[in-house]
Amino acid sequence: MLDLAESARIRINNWKKRNGIHILRFSLGFIFLWFGVLKFFHGVSPAELVAGRTISHLTFGLLKPSISLPLLALWECTIGIGLITGAGLRLTLILLYFQMAGTFLPLIFFPHETFSGSIFIPTLLGQYIIKNCVLISAGIVLGADLQNRSKTEHKAVVDTEETMSVLPAEVVEEDYLTLES
């Protein structure tokens, strides 16, 4: 009975190892795409007002919400699509990090709306913003995984090249011909 439970635990853990990063990337991408699409439609996103005011404040009034919100929507949708597809993941993560940094600005620009008298008592808006720490953490995990995969892939290529340079040419050619057939 104990062996069966241990075997199940190992199988479940291996499944998590194989799929966890992909699930994290897809779910984070889905959230960005979903919330980004909402910003294309006036009055639909609960973050619309604070996002528009924050960008306007940040740009000293140069970017009005009528311009900034569609740009933000496009930015978030780009992040979402990049995460879901895995295409251009390095650039996608850079866009995510900058976008996430911007989400914290209302805590500084509008503290009277994000805190109830103390920085230890956030309003609902403040909580909505602070929870972005989880999204940033997910982005950091994905970035670390991407970096680790790049190093592993590079090491595999280097190891293969080193092995091939050490092997006699006949062995390498024979293995190559075997792979072709």
PDB file of N, CA, C and O in Angstrom, residues 73-126:
ATOM      1  N   ALA A  73      -4.140  48.465 -23.678  1.00  0.00           N
ATOM      2  CA  ALA A  73      -4.851  47.237 -24.055  1.00  0.00           C
ATOM      3  C   ALA A  73      -4.027  46.422 -25.047  1.00  0.00           C
ATOM      4  O   ALA A  73      -3.873  45.205 -24.896  1.00  0.00           O
ATOM      5  N   LEU A  74      -3.480  47.098 -26.042  1.00  0.00           N
ATOM      6  CA  LEU A  74      -2.648  46.428 -27.034  1.00  0.00           C
ATOM      7  C   LEU A  74      -1.402  45.833 -26.381  1.00  0.00           C
ATOM      8  O   LEU A  74      -1.011  44.700 -26.681  1.00  0.00           O
ATOM      9  N   TRP A  75      -0.786  46.581 -25.485  1.00  0.00           N
ATOM     10  CA  TRP A  75       0.406  46.126 -24.769  1.00  0.00           C
ATOM     11  C   TRP A  75       0.082  44.853 -23.975  1.00  0.00           C
ATOM     12  O   TRP A  75       0.795  43.854 -24.056  1.00  0.00           O
ATOM     13  N   GLU A  76      -1.013  44.883 -23.221  1.00  0.00           N
ATOM     14  CA  GLU A  76      -1.378  43.723 -22.411  1.00  0.00           C
ATOM     15  C   GLU A  76      -1.754  42.527 -23.278  1.00  0.00           C
ATOM     16  O   GLU A  76      -1.410  41.389 -22.950  1.00  0.00           O
ATOM     17  N   CYS A  77      -2.449  42.763 -24.377  1.00  0.00           N
ATOM     18  CA  CYS A  77      -2.805  41.670 -25.286  1.00  0.00           C
ATOM     19  C   CYS A  77      -1.555  41.071 -25.927  1.00  0.00           C
ATOM     20  O   CYS A  77      -1.462  39.847 -26.105  1.00  0.00           O
ATOM     21  N   THR A  78      -0.588  41.922 -26.246  1.00  0.00           N
ATOM     22  CA  THR A  78       0.683  41.437 -26.806  1.00  0.00           C
ATOM     23  C   THR A  78       1.392  40.550 -25.799  1.00  0.00           C
ATOM     24  O   THR A  78       1.908  39.476 -26.155  1.00  0.00           O
ATOM     25  N   ILE A  79       1.415  40.969 -24.546  1.00  0.00           N
ATOM     26  CA  ILE A  79       2.016  40.149 -23.490  1.00  0.00           C
ATOM     27  C   ILE A  79       1.270  38.815 -23.402  1.00  0.00           C
ATOM     28  O   ILE A  79       1.883  37.744 -23.351  1.00  0.00           O
ATOM     29  N   GLY A  80      -0.048  38.877 -23.384  1.00  0.00           N
ATOM     30  CA  GLY A  80      -0.855  37.663 -23.277  1.00  0.00           C
ATOM     31  C   GLY A  80      -0.604  36.695 -24.409  1.00  0.00           C
ATOM     32  O   GLY A  80      -0.381  35.496 -24.181  1.00  0.00           O
ATOM     33  N   ILE A  81      -0.607  37.189 -25.625  1.00  0.00           N
ATOM     34  CA  ILE A  81      -0.385  36.325 -26.795  1.00  0.00           C
ATOM     35  C   ILE A  81       1.034  35.763 -26.769  1.00  0.00           C
ATOM     36  O   ILE A  81       1.246  34.588 -27.067  1.00  0.00           O
ATOM     37  N   GLY A  82       2.009  36.602 -26.400  1.00  0.00           N
ATOM     38  CA  GLY A  82       3.391  36.123 -26.311  1.00  0.00           C
ATOM     39  C   GLY A  82       3.550  35.013 -25.288  1.00  0.00           C
ATOM     40  O   GLY A  82       4.262  34.034 -25.520  1.00  0.00           O
ATOM     41  N   LEU A  83       2.883  35.152 -24.150  1.00  0.00           N
ATOM     42  CA  LEU A  83       2.970  34.111 -23.124  1.00  0.00           C
ATOM     43  C   LEU A  83       2.246  32.838 -23.557  1.00  0.00           C
ATOM     44  O   LEU A  83       2.757  31.728 -23.368  1.00  0.00           O
ATOM     45  N   ILE A  84       1.076  32.980 -24.140  1.00  0.00           N
ATOM     46  CA  ILE A  84       0.307  31.806 -24.548  1.00  0.00           C
ATOM     47  C   ILE A  84       1.039  31.029 -25.637  1.00  0.00           C
ATOM     48  O   ILE A  84       1.135  29.806 -25.583  1.00  0.00           O
ATOM     49  N   THR A  85       1.571  31.738 -26.619  1.00  0.00           N
ATOM     50  CA  THR A  85       2.234  31.059 -27.740  1.00  0.00           C
ATOM     51  C   THR A  85       3.689  30.728 -27.454  1.00  0.00           C
ATOM     52  O   THR A  85       4.256  29.843 -28.080  1.00  0.00           O
ATOM     53  N   GLY A  86       4.297  31.458 -26.528  1.00  0.00           N
ATOM     54  CA  GLY A  86       5.723  31.268 -26.250  1.00  0.00           C
ATOM     55  C   GLY A  86       6.609  31.969 -27.266  1.00  0.00           C
ATOM     56  O   GLY A  86       7.829  31.897 -27.181  1.00  0.00           O
ATOM     57  N   ALA A  87       6.000  32.680 -28.213  1.00  0.00           N
ATOM     58  CA  ALA A  87       6.763  33.382 -29.248  1.00  0.00           C
ATOM     59  C   ALA A  87       7.363  34.660 -28.669  1.00  0.00           C
ATOM     60  O   ALA A  87       6.687  35.418 -27.979  1.00  0.00           O
ATOM     61  N   GLY A  88       8.642  34.885 -28.939  1.00  0.00           N
ATOM     62  CA  GLY A  88       9.307  36.101 -28.469  1.00  0.00           C
ATOM     63  C   GLY A  88       9.238  36.246 -26.960  1.00  0.00           C
ATOM     64  O   GLY A  88       8.970  37.332 -26.452  1.00  0.00           O
ATOM     65  N   LEU A  89       9.477  35.160 -26.257  1.00  0.00           N
ATOM     66  CA  LEU A  89       9.261  35.134 -24.810  1.00  0.00           C
ATOM     67  C   LEU A  89      10.144  36.117 -24.058  1.00  0.00           C
ATOM     68  O   LEU A  89       9.698  36.726 -23.087  1.00  0.00           O
ATOM     69  N   ARG A  90      11.372  36.319 -24.494  1.00  0.00           N
ATOM     70  CA  ARG A  90      12.245  37.284 -23.808  1.00  0.00           C
ATOM     71  C   ARG A  90      11.660  38.695 -23.884  1.00  0.00           C
ATOM     72  O   ARG A  90      11.564  39.391 -22.884  1.00  0.00           O
ATOM     73  N   LEU A  91      11.273  39.113 -25.074  1.00  0.00           N
ATOM     74  CA  LEU A  91      10.670  40.432 -25.256  1.00  0.00           C
ATOM     75  C   LEU A  91       9.339  40.514 -24.503  1.00  0.00           C
ATOM     76  O   LEU A  91       9.046  41.526 -23.867  1.00  0.00           O
ATOM     77  N   THR A  92       8.558  39.459 -24.564  1.00  0.00           N
ATOM     78  CA  THR A  92       7.282  39.420 -23.850  1.00  0.00           C
ATOM     79  C   THR A  92       7.484  39.656 -22.360  1.00  0.00           C
ATOM     80  O   THR A  92       6.750  40.431 -21.737  1.00  0.00           O
ATOM     81  N   LEU A  93       8.488  39.002 -21.784  1.00  0.00           N
ATOM     82  CA  LEU A  93       8.743  39.160 -20.347  1.00  0.00           C
ATOM     83  C   LEU A  93       9.238  40.564 -20.012  1.00  0.00           C
ATOM     84  O   LEU A  93       8.873  41.115 -18.969  1.00  0.00           O
ATOM     85  N   ILE A  94      10.008  41.160 -20.901  1.00  0.00           N
ATOM     86  CA  ILE A  94      10.442  42.548 -20.677  1.00  0.00           C
ATOM     87  C   ILE A  94       9.228  43.476 -20.679  1.00  0.00           C
ATOM     88  O   ILE A  94       9.094  44.342 -19.811  1.00  0.00           O
ATOM     89  N   LEU A  95       8.322  43.276 -21.638  1.00  0.00           N
ATOM     90  CA  LEU A  95       7.084  44.068 -21.675  1.00  0.00           C
ATOM     91  C   LEU A  95       6.277  43.858 -20.400  1.00  0.00           C
ATOM     92  O   LEU A  95       5.727  44.806 -19.838  1.00  0.00           O
ATOM     93  N   LEU A  96       6.215  42.616 -19.936  1.00  0.00           N
ATOM     94  CA  LEU A  96       5.488  42.300 -18.705  1.00  0.00           C
ATOM     95  C   LEU A  96       6.092  43.029 -17.512  1.00  0.00           C
ATOM     96  O   LEU A  96       5.370  43.639 -16.722  1.00  0.00           O
ATOM     97  N   TYR A  97       7.419  42.998 -17.384  1.00  0.00           N
ATOM     98  CA  TYR A  97       8.071  43.640 -16.237  1.00  0.00           C
ATOM     99  C   TYR A  97       7.799  45.146 -16.226  1.00  0.00           C
ATOM    100  O   TYR A  97       7.482  45.713 -15.182  1.00  0.00           O
ATOM    101  N   PHE A  98       7.888  45.789 -17.378  1.00  0.00           N
ATOM    102  CA  PHE A  98       7.616  47.232 -17.435  1.00  0.00           C
ATOM    103  C   PHE A  98       6.148  47.532 -17.146  1.00  0.00           C
ATOM    104  O   PHE A  98       5.834  48.482 -16.431  1.00  0.00           O
ATOM    105  N   GLN A  99       5.260  46.724 -17.702  1.00  0.00           N
ATOM    106  CA  GLN A  99       3.841  46.945 -17.469  1.00  0.00           C
ATOM    107  C   GLN A  99       3.521  46.771 -15.990  1.00  0.00           C
ATOM    108  O   GLN A  99       2.787  47.560 -15.406  1.00  0.00           O
ATOM    109  N   MET A 100       4.089  45.748 -15.390  1.00  0.00           N
ATOM    110  CA  MET A 100       3.841  45.486 -13.971  1.00  0.00           C
ATOM    111  C   MET A 100       4.397  46.607 -13.088  1.00  0.00           C
ATOM    112  O   MET A 100       3.768  46.987 -12.105  1.00  0.00           O
ATOM    113  N   ALA A 101       5.542  47.149 -13.448  1.00  0.00           N
ATOM    114  CA  ALA A 101       6.091  48.267 -12.676  1.00  0.00           C
ATOM    115  C   ALA A 101       5.106  49.435 -12.695  1.00  0.00           C
ATOM    116  O   ALA A 101       4.875  50.093 -11.682  1.00  0.00           O
ATOM    117  N   GLY A 102       4.490  49.666 -13.838  1.00  0.00           N
ATOM    118  CA  GLY A 102       3.517  50.735 -13.962  1.00  0.00           C
ATOM    119  C   GLY A 102       2.265  50.522 -13.132  1.00  0.00           C
ATOM    120  O   GLY A 102       1.626  51.486 -12.699  1.00  0.00           O
ATOM    121  N   THR A 103       1.916  49.272 -12.889  1.00  0.00           N
ATOM    122  CA  THR A 103       0.689  49.014 -12.123  1.00  0.00           C
ATOM    123  C   THR A 103       0.814  49.452 -10.668  1.00  0.00           C
ATOM    124  O   THR A 103      -0.198  49.645  -9.997  1.00  0.00           O
ATOM    125  N   PHE A 104       2.035  49.603 -10.173  1.00  0.00           N
ATOM    126  CA  PHE A 104       2.223  50.009  -8.780  1.00  0.00           C
ATOM    127  C   PHE A 104       2.191  51.530  -8.593  1.00  0.00           C
ATOM    128  O   PHE A 104       2.119  52.009  -7.468  1.00  0.00           O
ATOM    129  N   LEU A 105       2.251  52.274  -9.682  1.00  0.00           N
ATOM    130  CA  LEU A 105       2.293  53.735  -9.574  1.00  0.00           C
ATOM    131  C   LEU A 105       1.095  54.359  -8.854  1.00  0.00           C
ATOM    132  O   LEU A 105       1.272  55.352  -8.139  1.00  0.00           O
ATOM    133  N   PRO A 106      -0.122  53.811  -8.995  1.00  0.00           N
ATOM    134  CA  PRO A 106      -1.229  54.418  -8.241  1.00  0.00           C
ATOM    135  C   PRO A 106      -1.013  54.401  -6.721  1.00  0.00           C
ATOM    136  O   PRO A 106      -1.537  55.270  -6.017  1.00  0.00           O
ATOM    137  N   LEU A 107      -0.236  53.446  -6.229  1.00  0.00           N
ATOM    138  CA  LEU A 107       0.062  53.428  -4.797  1.00  0.00           C
ATOM    139  C   LEU A 107       0.815  54.692  -4.392  1.00  0.00           C
ATOM    140  O   LEU A 107       0.661  55.193  -3.277  1.00  0.00           O
ATOM    141  N   ILE A 108       1.619  55.219  -5.315  1.00  0.00           N
ATOM    142  CA  ILE A 108       2.404  56.438  -5.064  1.00  0.00           C
ATOM    143  C   ILE A 108       1.613  57.681  -5.465  1.00  0.00           C
ATOM    144  O   ILE A 108       1.552  58.654  -4.715  1.00  0.00           O
ATOM    145  N   PHE A 109       0.986  57.637  -6.649  1.00  0.00           N
ATOM    146  CA  PHE A 109       0.267  58.807  -7.165  1.00  0.00           C
ATOM    147  C   PHE A 109      -1.032  59.091  -6.416  1.00  0.00           C
ATOM    148  O   PHE A 109      -1.410  60.243  -6.252  1.00  0.00           O
ATOM    149  N   PHE A 110      -1.737  58.038  -6.003  1.00  0.00           N
ATOM    150  CA  PHE A 110      -3.068  58.196  -5.409  1.00  0.00           C
ATOM    151  C   PHE A 110      -3.180  57.423  -4.084  1.00  0.00           C
ATOM    152  O   PHE A 110      -4.052  56.571  -3.932  1.00  0.00           O
ATOM    153  N   PRO A 111      -2.320  57.701  -3.120  1.00  0.00           N
ATOM    154  CA  PRO A 111      -2.354  56.931  -1.869  1.00  0.00           C
ATOM    155  C   PRO A 111      -3.680  57.075  -1.110  1.00  0.00           C
ATOM    156  O   PRO A 111      -4.090  56.137  -0.417  1.00  0.00           O
ATOM    157  N   HIS A 112      -4.348  58.214  -1.269  1.00  0.00           N
ATOM    158  CA  HIS A 112      -5.634  58.415  -0.594  1.00  0.00           C
ATOM    159  C   HIS A 112      -6.714  57.475  -1.134  1.00  0.00           C
ATOM    160  O   HIS A 112      -7.711  57.233  -0.465  1.00  0.00           O
ATOM    161  N   GLU A 113      -6.502  56.930  -2.339  1.00  0.00           N
ATOM    162  CA  GLU A 113      -7.455  55.986  -2.930  1.00  0.00           C
ATOM    163  C   GLU A 113      -7.025  54.532  -2.748  1.00  0.00           C
ATOM    164  O   GLU A 113      -7.845  53.638  -2.910  1.00  0.00           O
ATOM    165  N   THR A 114      -5.740  54.325  -2.456  1.00  0.00           N
ATOM    166  CA  THR A 114      -5.234  52.954  -2.382  1.00  0.00           C
ATOM    167  C   THR A 114      -4.997  52.474  -0.953  1.00  0.00           C
ATOM    168  O   THR A 114      -4.785  51.281  -0.738  1.00  0.00           O
ATOM    169  N   PHE A 115      -5.027  53.395   0.006  1.00  0.00           N
ATOM    170  CA  PHE A 115      -4.844  53.023   1.413  1.00  0.00           C
ATOM    171  C   PHE A 115      -5.892  53.723   2.271  1.00  0.00           C
ATOM    172  O   PHE A 115      -6.302  54.844   1.985  1.00  0.00           O
ATOM    173  N   SER A 116      -6.285  53.053   3.350  1.00  0.00           N
ATOM    174  CA  SER A 116      -7.272  53.612   4.294  1.00  0.00           C
ATOM    175  C   SER A 116      -6.559  54.126   5.534  1.00  0.00           C
ATOM    176  O   SER A 116      -6.525  53.463   6.568  1.00  0.00           O
ATOM    177  N   GLY A 117      -5.925  55.263   5.410  1.00  0.00           N
ATOM    178  CA  GLY A 117      -5.300  55.884   6.566  1.00  0.00           C
ATOM    179  C   GLY A 117      -3.928  55.352   6.938  1.00  0.00           C
ATOM    180  O   GLY A 117      -3.177  56.011   7.630  1.00  0.00           O
ATOM    181  N   SER A 118      -3.574  54.163   6.521  1.00  0.00           N
ATOM    182  CA  SER A 118      -2.276  53.562   6.845  1.00  0.00           C
ATOM    183  C   SER A 118      -1.829  52.691   5.674  1.00  0.00           C
ATOM    184  O   SER A 118      -2.664  52.079   4.995  1.00  0.00           O
ATOM    185  N   ILE A 119      -0.516  52.619   5.470  1.00  0.00           N
ATOM    186  CA  ILE A 119      -0.013  51.773   4.382  1.00  0.00           C
ATOM    187  C   ILE A 119      -0.220  50.286   4.667  1.00  0.00           C
ATOM    188  O   ILE A 119      -0.033  49.452   3.799  1.00  0.00           O
ATOM    189  N   PHE A 120      -0.619  49.970   5.887  1.00  0.00           N
ATOM    190  CA  PHE A 120      -0.886  48.582   6.247  1.00  0.00           C
ATOM    191  C   PHE A 120      -2.350  48.198   6.047  1.00  0.00           C
ATOM    192  O   PHE A 120      -2.726  47.058   6.266  1.00  0.00           O
ATOM    193  N   ILE A 121      -3.168  49.178   5.604  1.00  0.00           N
ATOM    194  CA  ILE A 121      -4.589  48.922   5.393  1.00  0.00           C
ATOM    195  C   ILE A 121      -4.964  49.373   3.978  1.00  0.00           C
ATOM    196  O   ILE A 121      -5.444  50.492   3.772  1.00  0.00           O
ATOM    197  N   PRO A 122      -4.721  48.517   2.983  1.00  0.00           N
ATOM    198  CA  PRO A 122      -5.068  48.907   1.614  1.00  0.00           C
ATOM    199  C   PRO A 122      -6.574  48.864   1.382  1.00  0.00           C
ATOM    200  O   PRO A 122      -7.287  48.057   1.973  1.00  0.00           O
ATOM    201  N   THR A 123      -7.029  49.758   0.522  1.00  0.00           N
ATOM    202  CA  THR A 123      -8.425  49.723   0.071  1.00  0.00           C
ATOM    203  C   THR A 123      -8.557  48.560  -0.907  1.00  0.00           C
ATOM    204  O   THR A 123      -7.569  47.876  -1.224  1.00  0.00           O
ATOM    205  N   LEU A 124      -9.758  48.350  -1.423  1.00  0.00           N
ATOM    206  CA  LEU A 124      -9.956  47.296  -2.416  1.00  0.00           C
ATOM    207  C   LEU A 124      -9.076  47.564  -3.647  1.00  0.00           C
ATOM    208  O   LEU A 124      -8.456  46.643  -4.183  1.00  0.00           O
ATOM    209  N   LEU A 125      -8.990  48.821  -4.066  1.00  0.00           N
ATOM    210  CA  LEU A 125      -8.113  49.189  -5.179  1.00  0.00           C
ATOM    211  C   LEU A 125      -6.654  48.881  -4.834  1.00  0.00           C
ATOM    212  O   LEU A 125      -5.918  48.324  -5.651  1.00  0.00           O
ATOM    213  N   GLY A 126      -6.234  49.223  -3.616  1.00  0.00           N
ATOM    214  CA  GLY A 126      -4.873  48.935  -3.183  1.00  0.00           C
ATOM    215  C   GLY A 126      -4.580  47.444  -3.186  1.00  0.00           C
ATOM    216  O   GLY A 126      -3.509  46.992  -3.615  1.00  0.00           O
TER     217      GLY A 126
END
